[in-house]
Amino acid sequence: MTQKRLLAKTLRAEIAAQYCNPNALRGQARPARVDSALDDQTCSRARAAITSWSNYAPTPLHSLPALAHEIGIGQLLYKDESTRFGLGSFKALGGAYAVLHSVAQEISVRGSTATDIKALMTGQLSEAAGEITVATATDGNHGRSVAWGAGNVGCKCVIYMHAEVSPGRQSAVEAFGAEVVRVPGDYGESARQAAQDAAANGWLLVSDTAWPGYTEIPRAVMAGYTVMSTEAMDQLPATTPTHVFVQGGCGGLAGAVCADLWHRYESQRPRFVVVEPVPADCLFQSAVAGAVVNISVTRESVMGGLSCGEVSLLGWDILESGADHFLTIEDDAVGPLMKQLAQGRGDDPRIVAGEAAVAGLAGCIAARADADLCQTLALNEQSTVLVFGTEGATDPTVYRQLVGSAADDLL
Ligand SMILES: Cc1ncc(COP(=O)(O)O)c(C=O)c1O
């Protein structure tokens, strides 16, 4: 592990800490453990369901040649989730699908009959669904997705938020008719409270984080996320990306993307780098320890969606051999990078990127400025880098504070 502080030309991003994963399987077929965590069939089922929803539309994959030139790479491809299902983040794919999946299963169990998923999604089974309550903890986006999914199928919904989640994110969840319960402490505390109350009240817990004995629902969440990565792979120009930089919260997103790339590209898959905020570096710490390490978040990152100290077991099962490198970054790159994307460099399109959206890109910029790391990762002016802009202005107030103008005024 080395500590570096380097700058990339006028684009500032610093690596706080980095770790090269000695267990990464480069140029090899995926191990059975990856498919046990997330197999391609489960992902295909989720993709078929989600792409059949009436308001489904693929999100854009932007090529940013001016920014790529400035960073010193061949191509930069940015998958822009700011418009996903009108919810503003990729999380719309996971929680809502997992609600559908788990409520359908619960109705079948209670009524001893198979449930018509399409009828459930369009609210035609709302009488049966209305007997069911779903619950989860959230930093904002997952809860919004679960609340939206619950509203679609007609079940009740209780969302747990820790003290630092912004009021804007609370009202966005309440707008879908969910009840919000505030919990003192960090994300971990809210997750424990949600699990406890769900067990006590007979509610369905729809968590995006898996732990021993609780994997089916988070697997459905992750399968939903592969709509995003599969779309990106389908939208890519003829080349396969050489590198993918993905931000990590609990690791559900990074694990899902990593597995999906491995399913598609097999042993030719791109190098895979996980980027986390320093105060919530649970995946980084797990990589260093070679086993799951959960941490307490004692300082909240501005990248609220990544401010999570609990590792998802399924995410880890994939990343432990699928991630080549782990990086951590501080918050200072975030606001300026959001601004850069909002202004658009050269002829690059203007993009509304939220706080957690830019972490992967910041990791790429910081990595490109580190000569040793560039060598380790074979990152150079020929590289084609894919990043996931996982959210837009999901909290307009926070967005305006960081960028200096409202998202609506920019585009
Ligand atoms: C916008 C955004 N990006 C990335 C993540 C990270 O996802 P995960 O917690 O599955 O690692 C989150 C999590 O909430 C998020 O909201």
Short mmCIF file of C-alpha atoms and ligand atoms in Angstrom, two decimals:
data_model
loop_
_atom_site.label_atom_id
_atom_site.label_comp_id
_atom_site.label_asym_id
_atom_site.label_seq_id
_atom_site.Cartn_x
_atom_site.Cartn_y
_atom_site.Cartn_z
CA MET A 1 0.00 0.00 0.00
CA THR A 2 1.39 3.44 -0.88
CA GLN A 3 0.21 6.97 -0.09
CA LYS A 4 0.46 9.57 -2.89
CA ARG A 5 -0.61 13.17 -3.40
CA LEU A 6 -0.46 14.08 -7.06
CA LEU A 7 -2.24 16.50 -9.36
CA ALA A 8 -3.48 15.96 -12.90
CA LYS A 9 -2.82 19.18 -14.89
CA THR A 10 -5.69 21.59 -14.18
CA LEU A 11 -8.01 18.78 -13.11
CA ARG A 12 -7.26 18.17 -9.49
CA ALA A 13 -7.82 14.78 -7.92
CA GLU A 14 -5.63 13.11 -5.36
CA ILE A 15 -5.28 9.53 -4.35
CA ALA A 16 -5.40 9.30 -0.56
CA ALA A 17 -4.47 5.61 -0.46
CA GLN A 18 -4.22 2.77 -2.92
CA TYR A 19 -3.96 -1.00 -2.83
CA CYS A 20 -3.12 -3.39 -5.63
CA ASN A 21 -5.25 -6.50 -5.10
CA PRO A 22 -2.98 -9.56 -5.00
CA ASN A 23 -6.02 -11.83 -5.41
CA ALA A 24 -7.23 -10.25 -8.67
CA LEU A 25 -7.72 -12.80 -11.45
CA ARG A 26 -6.41 -11.05 -14.55
CA GLY A 27 -6.92 -12.66 -17.97
CA GLN A 28 -8.77 -15.60 -16.45
CA ALA A 29 -12.25 -17.06 -16.47
CA ARG A 30 -14.43 -16.04 -13.55
CA PRO A 31 -14.37 -18.35 -10.55
CA ALA A 32 -17.52 -20.21 -9.42
CA ARG A 33 -17.84 -17.81 -6.50
CA VAL A 34 -18.65 -14.94 -8.85
CA ASP A 35 -21.54 -16.81 -10.44
CA SER A 36 -22.78 -17.98 -7.03
CA ALA A 37 -22.97 -14.33 -6.05
CA LEU A 38 -24.56 -13.09 -9.29
CA ASP A 39 -25.17 -15.38 -12.25
CA ASP A 40 -26.00 -14.21 -15.76
CA GLN A 41 -29.47 -15.81 -15.77
CA THR A 42 -30.58 -13.85 -12.73
CA CYS A 43 -29.26 -10.68 -14.38
CA SER A 44 -31.01 -11.47 -17.68
CA ARG A 45 -34.34 -11.99 -15.86
CA ALA A 46 -33.99 -8.63 -14.13
CA ARG A 47 -33.06 -6.91 -17.39
CA ALA A 48 -36.04 -8.43 -19.21
CA ALA A 49 -38.40 -7.22 -16.45
CA ILE A 50 -36.99 -3.70 -16.11
CA THR A 51 -36.70 -3.00 -19.82
CA SER A 52 -40.39 -3.91 -20.18
CA TRP A 53 -41.51 -1.15 -17.77
CA SER A 54 -43.55 1.45 -19.65
CA ASN A 55 -41.26 4.42 -19.00
CA TYR A 56 -38.01 2.52 -19.62
CA ALA A 57 -35.41 4.21 -21.82
CA PRO A 58 -31.66 3.58 -21.96
CA THR A 59 -29.56 6.39 -20.47
CA PRO A 60 -26.89 8.02 -22.66
CA LEU A 61 -23.27 6.95 -22.90
CA HIS A 62 -21.32 10.17 -23.55
CA SER A 63 -17.93 10.27 -25.20
CA LEU A 64 -15.87 13.12 -23.71
CA PRO A 65 -12.90 13.62 -26.05
CA ALA A 66 -11.80 17.00 -24.66
CA LEU A 67 -11.75 15.72 -21.10
CA ALA A 68 -10.02 12.50 -22.21
CA HIS A 69 -7.32 14.57 -23.91
CA GLU A 70 -6.79 16.65 -20.79
CA ILE A 71 -6.59 13.59 -18.55
CA GLY A 72 -4.17 11.94 -20.99
CA ILE A 73 -6.19 8.92 -22.08
CA GLY A 74 -7.46 7.83 -25.49
CA GLN A 75 -11.20 7.80 -24.83
CA LEU A 76 -13.43 8.64 -21.89
CA LEU A 77 -16.92 7.16 -21.87
CA TYR A 78 -19.36 8.40 -19.27
CA LYS A 79 -22.57 6.48 -18.62
CA ASP A 80 -24.96 9.18 -17.47
CA GLU A 81 -27.59 7.97 -14.99
CA SER A 82 -28.95 11.43 -14.19
CA THR A 83 -32.20 10.75 -16.05
CA ARG A 84 -32.87 7.16 -15.00
CA PHE A 85 -36.63 6.65 -14.63
CA GLY A 86 -36.96 10.28 -13.54
CA LEU A 87 -35.40 9.33 -10.18
CA GLY A 88 -31.98 10.71 -11.05
CA SER A 89 -29.76 7.74 -10.24
CA PHE A 90 -28.91 4.19 -11.26
CA LYS A 91 -30.38 3.07 -7.93
CA ALA A 92 -33.82 3.31 -9.59
CA LEU A 93 -32.96 0.00 -11.25
CA GLY A 94 -32.18 -2.03 -8.14
CA GLY A 95 -34.49 -1.25 -5.23
CA ALA A 96 -37.65 -0.94 -7.33
CA TYR A 97 -36.97 -4.25 -9.07
CA ALA A 98 -36.23 -5.96 -5.75
CA VAL A 99 -39.54 -4.65 -4.36
CA LEU A 100 -41.37 -6.12 -7.34
CA HIS A 101 -39.51 -9.42 -7.02
CA SER A 102 -39.99 -9.80 -3.26
CA VAL A 103 -43.61 -8.57 -3.12
CA ALA A 104 -44.53 -10.97 -5.94
CA GLN A 105 -42.97 -13.80 -3.99
CA GLU A 106 -44.74 -12.80 -0.77
CA ILE A 107 -48.15 -12.59 -2.49
CA SER A 108 -47.56 -16.04 -3.99
CA VAL A 109 -46.64 -17.48 -0.60
CA ARG A 110 -49.65 -15.90 1.11
CA GLY A 111 -52.10 -16.81 -1.66
CA SER A 112 -50.42 -20.08 -2.72
CA THR A 113 -50.65 -18.96 -6.38
CA ALA A 114 -48.18 -17.66 -8.91
CA THR A 115 -48.17 -13.86 -9.18
CA ASP A 116 -48.41 -12.02 -12.47
CA ILE A 117 -45.41 -9.67 -12.25
CA LYS A 118 -46.73 -7.39 -15.00
CA ALA A 119 -50.08 -6.98 -13.26
CA LEU A 120 -48.25 -6.28 -10.01
CA MET A 121 -46.00 -3.65 -11.61
CA THR A 122 -48.94 -1.79 -13.09
CA GLY A 123 -50.76 -1.67 -9.75
CA GLN A 124 -53.45 -4.24 -10.64
CA LEU A 125 -52.69 -6.35 -7.57
CA SER A 126 -52.62 -3.43 -5.17
CA GLU A 127 -55.21 -5.01 -2.87
CA ALA A 128 -52.95 -7.99 -2.11
CA ALA A 129 -49.83 -5.79 -2.19
CA GLY A 130 -51.46 -3.31 0.19
CA GLU A 131 -51.24 -5.93 2.96
CA ILE A 132 -47.45 -5.91 2.62
CA THR A 133 -44.92 -3.41 3.98
CA VAL A 134 -41.39 -3.06 2.63
CA ALA A 135 -38.61 -1.36 4.60
CA THR A 136 -35.00 -0.38 4.11
CA ALA A 137 -32.24 1.92 5.30
CA THR A 138 -30.78 4.43 2.86
CA ASP A 139 -28.37 7.29 2.23
CA GLY A 140 -31.02 8.58 -0.18
CA ASN A 141 -31.05 6.96 -3.59
CA HIS A 142 -31.80 3.33 -2.68
CA GLY A 143 -34.67 4.48 -0.44
CA ARG A 144 -36.07 6.59 -3.26
CA SER A 145 -36.03 3.56 -5.54
CA VAL A 146 -37.70 1.30 -2.95
CA ALA A 147 -40.33 3.97 -2.23
CA TRP A 148 -41.01 4.38 -5.97
CA GLY A 149 -41.24 0.61 -6.43
CA ALA A 150 -43.61 0.34 -3.46
CA GLY A 151 -45.78 3.10 -4.90
CA ASN A 152 -45.92 1.29 -8.26
CA VAL A 153 -47.09 -2.01 -6.80
CA GLY A 154 -49.26 -0.47 -4.08
CA CYS A 155 -47.55 -1.77 -0.92
CA LYS A 156 -46.64 0.24 2.19
CA CYS A 157 -43.10 1.49 2.66
CA VAL A 158 -40.97 2.61 5.63
CA ILE A 159 -37.55 4.15 4.96
CA TYR A 160 -34.84 4.57 7.63
CA MET A 161 -32.42 7.48 7.32
CA HIS A 162 -29.50 8.37 9.55
CA ALA A 163 -29.04 11.89 10.91
CA GLU A 164 -26.74 13.17 8.12
CA VAL A 165 -29.02 12.38 5.17
CA SER A 166 -30.12 15.73 3.73
CA PRO A 167 -33.71 17.02 4.11
CA GLY A 168 -33.97 17.17 0.30
CA ARG A 169 -33.39 13.42 0.10
CA GLN A 170 -36.01 12.83 2.80
CA SER A 171 -38.67 14.83 0.94
CA ALA A 172 -37.88 13.00 -2.32
CA VAL A 173 -38.67 9.69 -0.58
CA GLU A 174 -41.80 11.09 1.09
CA ALA A 175 -43.04 12.32 -2.28
CA PHE A 176 -43.56 8.65 -3.21
CA GLY A 177 -45.77 8.13 -0.14
CA ALA A 178 -43.21 6.40 2.08
CA GLU A 179 -42.91 6.98 5.82
CA VAL A 180 -39.43 8.14 6.86
CA VAL A 181 -37.93 7.18 10.24
CA ARG A 182 -34.86 9.16 11.33
CA VAL A 183 -32.20 7.20 13.27
CA PRO A 184 -29.30 8.74 15.22
CA GLY A 185 -25.81 7.59 14.18
CA ASP A 186 -24.42 6.51 10.82
CA TYR A 187 -25.76 4.40 7.96
CA GLY A 188 -24.94 1.17 9.85
CA GLU A 189 -27.20 2.23 12.74
CA SER A 190 -30.09 2.94 10.38
CA ALA A 191 -29.56 -0.43 8.66
CA ARG A 192 -29.65 -2.28 12.00
CA GLN A 193 -32.81 -0.43 13.06
CA ALA A 194 -34.53 -1.18 9.74
CA ALA A 195 -33.67 -4.90 10.03
CA GLN A 196 -34.83 -5.04 13.65
CA ASP A 197 -38.16 -3.29 12.99
CA ALA A 198 -38.80 -5.34 9.84
CA ALA A 199 -38.30 -8.58 11.79
CA ALA A 200 -40.50 -7.39 14.68
CA ASN A 201 -43.34 -6.25 12.38
CA GLY A 202 -43.27 -8.91 9.67
CA TRP A 203 -42.17 -6.45 6.98
CA LEU A 204 -40.07 -7.31 3.93
CA LEU A 205 -36.58 -5.89 4.28
CA VAL A 206 -35.38 -4.68 0.87
CA SER A 207 -31.73 -3.94 1.58
CA ASP A 208 -29.07 -3.30 -1.07
CA THR A 209 -26.48 -4.83 1.25
CA ALA A 210 -26.10 -8.61 1.61
CA TRP A 211 -24.90 -10.41 4.73
CA PRO A 212 -24.68 -14.09 5.69
CA GLY A 213 -28.20 -15.55 5.45
CA TYR A 214 -29.60 -12.47 3.63
CA THR A 215 -28.68 -12.59 -0.04
CA GLU A 216 -31.73 -13.11 -2.25
CA ILE A 217 -33.07 -9.56 -2.20
CA PRO A 218 -29.68 -7.79 -2.52
CA ARG A 219 -28.95 -10.18 -5.42
CA ALA A 220 -32.13 -8.94 -7.14
CA VAL A 221 -31.00 -5.35 -6.46
CA MET A 222 -27.61 -6.03 -8.07
CA ALA A 223 -29.19 -7.87 -11.00
CA GLY A 224 -31.24 -4.72 -11.62
CA TYR A 225 -28.05 -2.60 -11.73
CA THR A 226 -26.77 -4.68 -14.65
CA VAL A 227 -29.34 -2.95 -16.88
CA MET A 228 -26.93 0.01 -16.66
CA SER A 229 -23.73 -1.90 -17.38
CA THR A 230 -25.29 -4.01 -20.14
CA GLU A 231 -26.66 -0.88 -21.81
CA ALA A 232 -23.19 0.69 -21.59
CA MET A 233 -21.55 -2.36 -23.18
CA ASP A 234 -24.18 -2.37 -25.95
CA GLN A 235 -23.66 1.37 -26.56
CA LEU A 236 -19.86 1.22 -26.64
CA PRO A 237 -18.08 1.89 -29.88
CA ALA A 238 -16.50 -1.19 -31.46
CA THR A 239 -13.72 -1.31 -28.86
CA THR A 240 -13.80 -3.02 -25.49
CA PRO A 241 -12.91 -0.59 -22.70
CA THR A 242 -9.45 -1.14 -21.28
CA HIS A 243 -10.31 0.24 -17.83
CA VAL A 244 -13.39 0.72 -15.70
CA PHE A 245 -13.35 2.96 -12.60
CA VAL A 246 -16.37 2.41 -10.34
CA GLN A 247 -17.30 4.09 -7.08
CA GLY A 248 -17.99 1.96 -4.01
CA GLY A 249 -20.48 2.33 -1.19
CA CYS A 250 -21.39 -1.13 0.12
CA GLY A 251 -19.98 -2.67 -3.09
CA GLY A 252 -23.29 -3.78 -4.63
CA LEU A 253 -22.82 -1.50 -7.63
CA ALA A 254 -19.14 -2.32 -8.18
CA GLY A 255 -19.81 -6.04 -7.74
CA ALA A 256 -22.72 -6.02 -10.19
CA VAL A 257 -20.77 -4.11 -12.85
CA CYS A 258 -17.71 -6.30 -12.37
CA ALA A 259 -19.72 -9.52 -12.73
CA ASP A 260 -21.59 -8.20 -15.76
CA LEU A 261 -18.31 -7.29 -17.51
CA TRP A 262 -16.91 -10.71 -16.66
CA HIS A 263 -20.02 -12.42 -18.09
CA ARG A 264 -19.66 -10.48 -21.36
CA TYR A 265 -15.92 -10.17 -21.93
CA GLU A 266 -14.76 -13.28 -20.03
CA SER A 267 -10.96 -13.41 -19.76
CA GLN A 268 -10.63 -10.25 -21.91
CA ARG A 269 -12.44 -8.08 -19.37
CA PRO A 270 -11.11 -4.57 -18.64
CA ARG A 271 -9.02 -3.68 -15.62
CA PHE A 272 -11.35 -2.86 -12.78
CA VAL A 273 -10.67 -0.14 -10.20
CA VAL A 274 -12.86 0.58 -7.15
CA VAL A 275 -12.89 4.15 -5.79
CA GLU A 276 -14.16 5.12 -2.31
CA PRO A 277 -14.21 8.19 -0.07
CA VAL A 278 -11.54 8.06 2.67
CA PRO A 279 -13.96 8.01 5.63
CA ALA A 280 -16.03 5.14 4.17
CA ASP A 281 -13.28 2.89 2.80
CA CYS A 282 -14.77 -0.47 3.82
CA LEU A 283 -14.00 -2.16 0.47
CA PHE A 284 -10.43 -0.85 0.52
CA GLN A 285 -9.98 -2.12 4.09
CA SER A 286 -11.48 -5.48 3.12
CA ALA A 287 -9.04 -5.78 0.20
CA VAL A 288 -6.09 -5.05 2.50
CA ALA A 289 -7.32 -7.60 5.07
CA GLY A 290 -8.29 -10.17 2.41
CA ALA A 291 -11.70 -10.55 4.08
CA VAL A 292 -14.81 -8.48 4.76
CA VAL A 293 -14.11 -5.56 7.11
CA ASN A 294 -16.98 -3.33 8.24
CA ILE A 295 -16.12 0.09 9.61
CA SER A 296 -17.90 2.85 11.52
CA VAL A 297 -18.25 6.03 9.51
CA THR A 298 -17.19 8.82 11.89
CA ARG A 299 -16.93 11.57 9.25
CA GLU A 300 -19.51 11.97 6.50
CA SER A 301 -18.20 12.39 2.95
CA VAL A 302 -19.86 14.87 0.61
CA MET A 303 -20.31 11.81 -1.62
CA GLY A 304 -23.34 10.84 0.47
CA GLY A 305 -24.27 7.78 -1.58
CA LEU A 306 -20.85 6.28 -0.89
CA SER A 307 -20.86 7.04 2.82
CA CYS A 308 -21.33 3.46 3.89
CA GLY A 309 -19.08 1.37 6.15
CA GLU A 310 -20.84 -1.99 5.70
CA VAL A 311 -19.62 -4.27 2.93
CA SER A 312 -22.17 -6.22 0.92
CA LEU A 313 -21.23 -9.89 1.06
CA LEU A 314 -22.27 -10.50 -2.56
CA GLY A 315 -20.35 -7.48 -3.77
CA TRP A 316 -17.29 -8.67 -1.92
CA ASP A 317 -17.56 -12.22 -3.30
CA ILE A 318 -17.14 -10.69 -6.77
CA LEU A 319 -14.67 -7.91 -6.03
CA GLU A 320 -12.23 -10.02 -4.03
CA SER A 321 -11.03 -11.57 -7.28
CA GLY A 322 -12.57 -9.12 -9.78
CA ALA A 323 -11.13 -5.79 -8.65
CA ASP A 324 -7.56 -5.10 -9.73
CA HIS A 325 -7.05 -2.04 -7.60
CA PHE A 326 -8.67 -0.10 -4.77
CA LEU A 327 -8.32 3.69 -4.38
CA THR A 328 -9.56 6.18 -1.83
CA ILE A 329 -10.08 9.89 -2.46
CA GLU A 330 -10.92 12.92 -0.33
CA ASP A 331 -13.89 15.21 -0.99
CA ASP A 332 -12.01 18.19 -2.44
CA ALA A 333 -12.08 16.93 -6.04
CA VAL A 334 -15.84 16.46 -6.03
CA GLY A 335 -17.31 19.99 -6.34
CA PRO A 336 -14.80 21.19 -8.99
CA LEU A 337 -15.32 18.04 -11.05
CA MET A 338 -19.12 18.39 -10.88
CA LYS A 339 -18.61 21.96 -12.11
CA GLN A 340 -16.29 20.84 -14.93
CA LEU A 341 -18.90 18.37 -16.15
CA ALA A 342 -21.67 20.97 -15.86
CA GLN A 343 -19.70 23.45 -17.99
CA GLY A 344 -18.50 20.86 -20.51
CA ARG A 345 -14.91 20.93 -21.71
CA GLY A 346 -14.40 22.03 -25.33
CA ASP A 347 -17.14 20.43 -27.41
CA ASP A 348 -17.90 17.82 -24.74
CA PRO A 349 -21.57 17.73 -23.73
CA ARG A 350 -22.65 19.37 -20.48
CA ILE A 351 -23.52 16.81 -17.85
CA VAL A 352 -25.41 17.07 -14.57
CA ALA A 353 -23.38 14.89 -12.20
CA GLY A 354 -24.19 14.55 -8.52
CA GLU A 355 -21.70 14.18 -5.67
CA ALA A 356 -21.35 10.39 -5.77
CA ALA A 357 -21.41 10.36 -9.59
CA VAL A 358 -17.93 11.76 -10.07
CA ALA A 359 -15.95 9.46 -7.76
CA GLY A 360 -14.99 6.95 -10.46
CA LEU A 361 -13.90 9.76 -12.79
CA ALA A 362 -11.95 11.43 -9.98
CA GLY A 363 -10.20 8.10 -9.36
CA CYS A 364 -9.26 7.88 -13.05
CA ILE A 365 -7.88 11.44 -13.09
CA ALA A 366 -5.88 10.81 -9.92
CA ALA A 367 -4.58 7.47 -11.19
CA ARG A 368 -3.46 8.98 -14.52
CA ALA A 369 -1.38 11.55 -12.61
CA ASP A 370 0.50 8.82 -10.73
CA ALA A 371 3.26 7.43 -12.94
CA ASP A 372 3.79 4.24 -10.92
CA LEU A 373 0.11 3.49 -10.83
CA CYS A 374 -0.24 4.14 -14.57
CA GLN A 375 2.41 1.51 -15.11
CA THR A 376 0.76 -0.96 -12.76
CA LEU A 377 -2.61 -0.45 -14.45
CA ALA A 378 -1.25 0.01 -18.00
CA LEU A 379 -3.20 3.29 -18.05
CA ASN A 380 -1.94 5.55 -20.85
CA GLU A 381 -2.85 7.75 -23.84
CA GLN A 382 -4.27 4.73 -25.67
CA SER A 383 -6.61 3.67 -22.87
CA THR A 384 -10.38 3.60 -23.26
CA VAL A 385 -11.88 4.31 -19.86
CA LEU A 386 -15.50 3.68 -18.91
CA VAL A 387 -16.95 5.44 -15.86
CA PHE A 388 -20.44 5.46 -14.41
CA GLY A 389 -22.01 8.82 -13.58
CA THR A 390 -24.32 7.19 -11.10
CA GLU A 391 -26.50 10.18 -10.19
CA GLY A 392 -27.61 13.61 -11.31
CA ALA A 393 -28.74 16.41 -9.03
CA THR A 394 -30.52 14.04 -6.64
CA ASP A 395 -30.46 16.78 -4.00
CA PRO A 396 -30.87 20.08 -5.90
CA THR A 397 -29.85 22.17 -2.87
CA VAL A 398 -26.57 20.30 -2.36
CA TYR A 399 -25.97 20.40 -6.12
CA ARG A 400 -26.40 24.17 -6.25
CA GLN A 401 -24.08 24.63 -3.26
CA LEU A 402 -21.32 22.61 -4.93
CA VAL A 403 -21.69 23.78 -8.54
CA GLY A 404 -22.85 27.34 -7.99
CA SER A 405 -25.92 27.04 -10.22
CA ALA A 406 -29.05 24.94 -10.39
CA ALA A 407 -28.99 21.83 -12.57
CA ASP A 408 -32.03 23.08 -14.54
CA ASP A 409 -30.22 26.32 -15.47
CA LEU A 410 -27.28 24.47 -16.97
CA LEU A 411 -28.86 22.40 -19.66
C1 LIG B 1 -25.25 7.75 -6.65
C2 LIG B 1 -24.62 6.55 -6.04
N1 LIG B 1 -23.50 6.05 -6.60
C3 LIG B 1 -22.91 4.95 -6.10
C4 LIG B 1 -23.42 4.30 -5.00
C5 LIG B 1 -22.71 3.08 -4.47
O1 LIG B 1 -23.47 1.92 -4.58
P1 LIG B 1 -23.21 0.70 -3.59
O2 LIG B 1 -23.64 1.12 -2.22
O3 LIG B 1 -24.05 -0.41 -4.14
O4 LIG B 1 -21.75 0.42 -3.62
C6 LIG B 1 -24.58 4.79 -4.39
C7 LIG B 1 -25.16 4.13 -3.22
O5 LIG B 1 -26.15 4.54 -2.66
C8 LIG B 1 -25.20 5.94 -4.93
O6 LIG B 1 -26.33 6.45 -4.41
#
